[in-house]
C-alpha cells in the first residue's frame, strides 16, 4: 500500500494526572511495507507510541501522519480500517470461534475464514474441537489456551488484511511451543505490511528493517541490529543482558552449560567483530576475531560438529548438530536465541572418542 507510511512529527503526550510527559517531542518514521521495532526499558513510552496510531489517545502537541494525512483529519472508522492490532492479551467475546474471527471482517465468507485460520495456525486445533468453528469460547476465551487465543487473534488480523499491523508484545505470555507457532504466523502476517512491533525478547526483532530505542519518552538511537550493536549504546546493553540471563536458565547440567557458553561466546564474537569461522581437521574450529587474532576450540566431533563455512560478522552463526546426546537441548538454545539450527551432518561420526 503506497499510502501507509507513518510519520511522528514532534509528538508530545501527557496523561491526565501525571506531571511528566510520557513522550517528549518524538519524531520518527515507520516506512511503508517495512518492519519497525520499538525497544526500551519498561515504562519508556513504547506502548504510548503504538497506542497513538489508532488514536486511543491524542497527543498534546505535534502531528501523526499516515500517507501524508494527519490522522486527526480522518474519521475513526476510516483510520482504524487501515490497522490490525494484535495485543499481548487478545480480546475474545463470549461467542463462537467463527464469530470472533469475523470481527476482523464481518462480510467474510466461510472460505476466507478458513484461509485466515490456516494462515494463523488456528485451523488445526479448531477442527479438532467437537463443534469446530461453532465452538463457544466463553468470556475472554476462558475455554482456550493462551496460544489458541492468540492464534484466533491473528486469524482476525489475517482476515482484516489491513495495510498497517501493530504488534504489542504478542508472544510475551505464551509457552515456548505456542510462541513458536504464533511467531511463524506473525512472520507470514508481516509480509508486505507496514509493521510496528513491541517485542518482549530482542532476539525476535533482530531482523527488523529498523529498530528504534526509546528511553524516558525520547528516541535515543535507531538503526539495524548490527548498526546498534556497533554503536555500543543502550540497545547493546539491553541485548547482552537478555542474552546472558536466558543462558543461565537453559540447563543445570555443567557439560551442557559449557557447550552453550561456547556457542554463546562464539556467537557474540561473530556478531561484534569476527570475520569468519572455519573447521580445522575433524575436531577443531578456529574463530577469527580479526586479521591478527583468533582462537581455536577443540571438541568431541561425534557430539558437536561445525560446518566449514564462512560468515559475515552481521549474520547468525549456523550450527550443525550431529549425534550429540544433548542435541535437543542445544537445538532449543539455538532456537531461543534466533540461531538457525540444522539437524544432521555431512560427516559421519567417529566410533572412537578421541578428544581434540
Coordinates of C-alpha atoms in Angstrom, one line a residue:
X1 CA 0.0 0.0 0.0
X2 CA 1.7 3.2 -1.1
X3 CA -0.1 5.3 1.4
X4 CA 0.8 3.6 4.7
X5 CA 4.0 5.4 5.7
X6 CA 3.6 6.6 9.3
X7 CA 5.3 9.7 10.5
X8 CA 5.5 11.2 14.0
X9 CA 6.4 14.9 13.9
X10 CA 7.5 16.4 17.3
X11 CA 4.8 14.5 19.2
X12 CA 4.4 15.1 22.9
X13 CA 2.0 13.0 25.0
X14 CA 0.9 13.7 28.6
X15 CA -1.6 11.5 30.5
X16 CA -4.1 13.1 32.9
X17 CA -2.9 13.3 36.4
X18 CA 0.8 12.9 35.5
X19 CA 3.3 15.7 35.8
X20 CA 5.9 14.4 33.4
X21 CA 5.2 13.8 29.7
X22 CA 5.0 10.2 28.6
X23 CA 6.5 11.2 25.2
X24 CA 8.7 14.3 24.6
X25 CA 9.0 15.7 21.1
X26 CA 9.1 12.3 19.4
X27 CA 9.9 12.4 15.7
X28 CA 10.2 9.0 13.9
X29 CA 9.2 7.3 10.7
X30 CA 7.7 3.9 10.1
X31 CA 8.2 3.3 6.4
X32 CA 5.6 1.6 4.1
X33 CA 6.0 -2.1 3.8
X34 CA 8.9 -2.3 6.3
X35 CA 9.2 -3.8 9.8
X36 CA 10.0 -1.3 12.6
X37 CA 10.6 -2.4 16.2
X38 CA 10.4 -0.3 19.3
X39 CA 12.8 -1.3 22.1
X40 CA 13.5 0.2 25.5
X41 CA 13.1 -0.3 29.3
X42 CA 9.7 -0.9 30.8
X43 CA 7.8 2.4 31.0
X44 CA 10.0 4.1 28.4
X45 CA 7.0 5.0 26.2
X46 CA 6.9 2.2 23.6
X47 CA 3.2 1.3 24.1
X48 CA 2.3 5.0 24.2
X49 CA 3.7 5.4 20.7
X50 CA 1.8 2.4 19.4
X51 CA -1.5 3.5 21.0
X52 CA -1.4 6.9 19.4
X53 CA -1.6 5.4 15.9
X54 CA -5.2 4.1 16.2
X55 CA -6.0 7.2 18.3
X56 CA -6.6 5.5 21.6
X57 CA -5.1 8.8 22.8
X58 CA -4.3 12.1 21.1
X59 CA -1.0 13.9 21.6
X60 CA -0.7 17.1 23.5
X61 CA 1.3 18.6 20.6
X62 CA 2.8 17.6 17.3
X63 CA 1.2 15.5 14.5
X64 CA 0.9 11.9 13.3
X65 CA 0.6 11.3 9.6
X66 CA -0.3 8.2 7.6
X67 CA 0.3 8.6 3.9
X68 CA 0.9 12.4 4.4
X69 CA -2.6 12.7 6.0
X70 CA -2.9 14.0 9.6
X71 CA -4.8 11.2 11.4
X72 CA -6.9 13.8 13.2
X73 CA -8.5 14.7 9.8
X74 CA -9.6 11.1 9.3
X75 CA -12.8 9.5 10.8
X76 CA -12.2 6.9 13.4
X77 CA -13.7 4.3 11.1
X78 CA -11.5 5.2 8.1
X79 CA -8.4 5.3 10.3
X80 CA -9.0 2.0 12.1
X81 CA -10.0 0.2 8.9
X82 CA -6.3 0.6 7.9
X83 CA -5.0 -1.0 11.1
X84 CA -4.8 -4.5 12.5
X85 CA -3.8 -4.7 16.2
X86 CA -2.6 -7.8 18.0
X87 CA -2.1 -7.3 21.7
X88 CA -0.4 -9.3 24.4
X89 CA -3.8 -10.3 25.8
X90 CA -6.2 -10.9 22.9
X91 CA -9.8 -9.8 23.4
X92 CA -12.3 -12.6 22.7
X93 CA -16.0 -12.4 23.1
X94 CA -18.5 -15.0 24.5
X95 CA -19.5 -16.3 21.1
X96 CA -18.3 -18.8 18.6
X97 CA -14.8 -19.0 17.2
X98 CA -16.2 -18.2 13.8
X99 CA -17.9 -15.0 15.1
X100 CA -14.7 -14.0 16.9
X101 CA -12.7 -14.3 13.8
X102 CA -15.4 -12.5 11.8
X103 CA -14.8 -9.5 14.0
X104 CA -11.8 -8.7 11.6
X105 CA -14.1 -8.6 8.6
X106 CA -17.9 -9.1 9.2
X107 CA -18.5 -9.7 5.5
X108 CA -16.0 -12.5 5.0
X109 CA -17.1 -15.9 3.5
X110 CA -16.5 -19.2 5.2
X111 CA -13.7 -19.9 2.8
X112 CA -12.0 -16.7 3.7
X113 CA -12.4 -17.5 7.4
X114 CA -10.8 -20.9 6.9
X115 CA -8.0 -19.4 4.9
X116 CA -7.2 -16.9 7.7
X117 CA -7.3 -19.7 10.2
X118 CA -4.9 -21.8 8.3
X119 CA -2.5 -18.8 7.8
X120 CA -2.6 -18.2 11.6
X121 CA -2.1 -22.0 12.5
X122 CA -5.6 -22.0 14.1
X123 CA -7.4 -24.4 11.8
X124 CA -5.5 -27.4 13.2
X125 CA -6.8 -27.1 16.7
X126 CA -10.2 -25.6 15.7
X127 CA -11.2 -28.6 13.6
X128 CA -10.4 -31.0 16.5
X129 CA -12.9 -29.3 18.7
X130 CA -16.3 -31.1 18.9
X131 CA -18.2 -28.1 17.4
X132 CA -15.3 -26.8 15.3
X133 CA -15.7 -23.2 14.3
X134 CA -19.1 -23.1 16.1
X135 CA -17.4 -23.7 19.5
X136 CA -18.4 -21.1 22.1
X137 CA -15.2 -19.8 23.6
X138 CA -16.7 -18.2 26.7
X139 CA -16.0 -14.8 28.2
X140 CA -12.4 -13.7 27.4
X141 CA -12.0 -17.1 25.7
X142 CA -11.6 -18.9 29.0
X143 CA -12.0 -22.3 27.4
X144 CA -8.9 -21.8 25.2
X145 CA -5.2 -21.8 26.0
X146 CA -3.2 -18.6 25.7
X147 CA -1.6 -19.8 22.4
X148 CA -5.0 -20.7 20.9
X149 CA -6.5 -17.3 21.8
X150 CA -3.5 -15.5 20.3
X151 CA -3.8 -17.6 17.1
X152 CA -7.5 -16.6 16.8
X153 CA -6.5 -13.0 17.3
X154 CA -4.0 -13.5 14.4
X155 CA -6.7 -15.1 12.2
X156 CA -8.8 -12.0 12.8
X157 CA -5.8 -9.9 11.6
X158 CA -5.3 -12.0 8.5
X159 CA -9.0 -11.7 7.7
X160 CA -8.9 -7.9 8.1
X161 CA -5.9 -7.7 5.7
X162 CA -5.1 -4.2 6.8
X163 CA -2.0 -2.4 5.4
X164 CA -0.8 -1.5 8.9
X165 CA 0.0 -4.1 11.5
X166 CA 0.6 -3.2 15.2
X167 CA 2.1 -5.9 17.4
X168 CA 2.2 -5.2 21.1
X169 CA 4.2 -7.9 22.8
X170 CA 2.1 -10.5 21.0
X171 CA 4.1 -13.6 22.2
X172 CA 5.2 -12.5 25.7
X173 CA 2.7 -14.5 27.7
X174 CA 3.0 -17.8 25.7
X175 CA 4.8 -21.0 26.5
X176 CA 7.7 -22.0 24.2
X177 CA 5.7 -24.3 21.9
X178 CA 2.8 -21.8 21.5
X179 CA 5.3 -19.0 20.9
X180 CA 6.9 -20.8 18.1
X181 CA 3.6 -21.4 16.3
X182 CA 2.4 -17.8 16.9
X183 CA 5.8 -16.3 15.8
X184 CA 5.7 -18.3 12.5
X185 CA 2.2 -16.9 11.8
X186 CA 3.3 -13.4 12.7
X187 CA 6.2 -13.7 10.2
X188 CA 3.7 -14.5 7.5
X189 CA 1.3 -11.8 8.5
X190 CA 4.1 -9.1 8.4
X191 CA 4.9 -9.6 4.8
X192 CA 4.3 -6.5 2.7
X193 CA 2.7 -4.6 5.5
X194 CA 3.8 -1.5 7.4
X195 CA 4.6 -3.2 10.7
X196 CA 5.3 -1.7 14.2
X197 CA 6.5 -4.2 16.8
X198 CA 6.9 -4.0 20.5
X199 CA 8.6 -7.3 21.5
X200 CA 9.4 -8.7 24.9
X201 CA 12.5 -10.5 23.5
X202 CA 15.0 -8.7 21.4
X203 CA 16.0 -11.9 19.7
X204 CA 12.7 -11.9 17.9
X205 CA 13.2 -8.4 16.3
X206 CA 16.9 -8.6 15.2
X207 CA 15.9 -8.9 11.5
X208 CA 13.7 -5.8 11.6
X209 CA 14.4 -3.2 8.9
X210 CA 14.7 -0.5 11.7
X211 CA 14.9 -0.7 15.4
X212 CA 14.1 2.5 17.4
X213 CA 15.3 2.7 21.0
X214 CA 13.1 4.6 23.4
X215 CA 14.1 5.8 26.9
X216 CA 12.2 8.1 29.2
X217 CA 9.8 9.1 26.4
X218 CA 12.6 10.0 23.9
X219 CA 14.3 8.4 20.9
X220 CA 17.9 7.7 22.0
X221 CA 19.1 5.7 19.0
X222 CA 17.9 3.9 15.9
X223 CA 19.3 1.6 13.2
X224 CA 19.5 -2.1 12.3
X225 CA 20.6 -4.7 14.8
X226 CA 24.2 -4.8 13.6
X227 CA 24.4 -1.0 13.5
X228 CA 23.1 -0.6 17.0
X229 CA 25.4 -3.3 18.3
X230 CA 28.4 -1.4 16.9
X231 CA 27.1 1.9 18.5
X232 CA 27.7 0.4 21.9
X233 CA 24.7 2.2 23.3
X234 CA 21.6 1.2 25.2
X235 CA 20.5 -1.4 22.7
X236 CA 23.7 -3.3 23.0
X237 CA 23.4 -3.3 26.8
X238 CA 19.7 -4.5 26.7
X239 CA 20.6 -7.2 24.2
X240 CA 23.6 -8.6 26.2
X241 CA 21.6 -8.5 29.4
X242 CA 18.8 -10.5 27.8
X243 CA 21.2 -12.9 26.1
X244 CA 23.1 -13.9 29.3
X245 CA 20.0 -14.0 31.6
X246 CA 18.4 -16.5 29.2
X247 CA 21.6 -18.5 29.0
X248 CA 21.6 -19.1 32.8
X249 CA 18.1 -20.6 32.7
X250 CA 18.7 -23.2 30.0
X251 CA 20.2 -26.1 31.9
X252 CA 21.8 -27.1 35.2
X253 CA 24.0 -29.7 33.5
X254 CA 27.6 -28.4 33.7
X255 CA 28.6 -30.1 30.5
X256 CA 25.7 -28.7 28.6
X257 CA 26.4 -25.3 30.1
X258 CA 29.9 -25.4 28.8
X259 CA 28.7 -26.2 25.3
X260 CA 26.0 -23.5 25.5
X261 CA 28.6 -21.0 26.9
X262 CA 30.9 -21.7 23.9
X263 CA 28.0 -21.3 21.4
X264 CA 27.0 -18.0 23.1
X265 CA 30.6 -16.6 23.2
X266 CA 31.2 -17.7 19.6
X267 CA 28.0 -16.0 18.5
X268 CA 28.8 -12.8 20.3
X269 CA 32.3 -12.6 18.9
X270 CA 30.9 -13.2 15.4
X271 CA 28.3 -10.6 15.8
X272 CA 30.7 -8.0 17.1
X273 CA 34.0 -8.4 15.3
X274 CA 34.6 -11.8 13.8
X275 CA 35.2 -12.2 10.1
X276 CA 34.9 -16.0 9.8
X277 CA 34.9 -19.4 11.5
X278 CA 36.5 -22.5 9.9
X279 CA 36.7 -26.2 10.6
X280 CA 40.3 -27.4 11.2
X281 CA 40.6 -31.2 10.6
X282 CA 37.7 -33.1 12.1
X283 CA 37.7 -31.9 15.7
X284 CA 38.7 -28.3 15.9
X285 CA 37.3 -25.0 14.8
X286 CA 39.2 -21.7 14.5
X287 CA 37.3 -18.4 15.2
X288 CA 38.9 -15.4 13.6
X289 CA 38.4 -12.2 15.6
X290 CA 40.3 -10.0 13.2
X291 CA 43.3 -10.3 10.8
X292 CA 45.8 -10.9 13.6
X293 CA 43.8 -12.6 16.4
X294 CA 42.0 -15.9 16.5
X295 CA 41.3 -18.7 18.9
X296 CA 40.9 -22.5 18.4
X297 CA 38.3 -24.7 20.1
X298 CA 38.6 -28.4 20.3
X299 CA 35.5 -30.7 20.7
X300 CA 34.3 -34.2 20.5
X301 CA 33.5 -34.4 16.9
X302 CA 30.9 -37.2 17.3
X303 CA 28.9 -34.9 19.5
X304 CA 29.1 -31.4 18.1
X305 CA 30.2 -30.5 14.6
X306 CA 30.6 -27.2 12.9
X307 CA 30.3 -26.9 9.2
X308 CA 33.4 -25.4 7.3
X309 CA 31.6 -22.2 6.2
X310 CA 32.4 -18.6 6.2
X311 CA 30.2 -16.0 7.9
X312 CA 30.0 -12.2 7.8
X313 CA 30.0 -10.6 11.3
X314 CA 26.4 -9.4 11.0
X315 CA 25.0 -12.8 10.2
X316 CA 23.7 -15.5 12.5
X317 CA 26.1 -18.4 13.2
X318 CA 25.0 -21.7 11.5
X319 CA 25.4 -24.8 13.6
X320 CA 25.4 -28.4 12.6
X321 CA 24.2 -30.8 15.3
X322 CA 25.4 -34.3 14.9
X323 CA 24.7 -37.2 17.3
X324 CA 25.1 -35.2 20.5
X325 CA 23.2 -36.8 23.4
X326 CA 22.1 -33.3 24.4
X327 CA 21.3 -32.2 20.9
X328 CA 17.7 -31.4 21.7
X329 CA 18.7 -29.0 24.4
X330 CA 21.3 -27.3 22.2
X331 CA 18.6 -27.0 19.5
X332 CA 16.3 -25.3 22.0
X333 CA 19.1 -22.9 22.9
X334 CA 19.7 -22.1 19.2
X335 CA 16.0 -21.6 18.5
X336 CA 15.6 -19.5 21.6
X337 CA 18.5 -17.2 20.6
X338 CA 17.3 -17.0 17.0
X339 CA 20.1 -19.1 15.5
X340 CA 19.3 -21.3 12.5
X341 CA 19.7 -24.9 13.7
X342 CA 20.4 -27.6 11.0
X343 CA 20.0 -31.2 12.1
X344 CA 22.3 -33.9 10.7
X345 CA 25.7 -33.7 9.3
X346 CA 27.7 -34.3 6.1
X347 CA 30.4 -36.0 8.2
X348 CA 30.0 -39.5 9.7
X349 CA 30.7 -39.5 13.5
X350 CA 33.7 -41.4 14.6
X351 CA 33.3 -44.6 16.6
X352 CA 36.1 -43.7 18.9
X353 CA 36.1 -40.8 21.3
X354 CA 39.4 -39.0 20.9
X355 CA 39.4 -35.6 22.4
X356 CA 41.0 -33.0 20.2

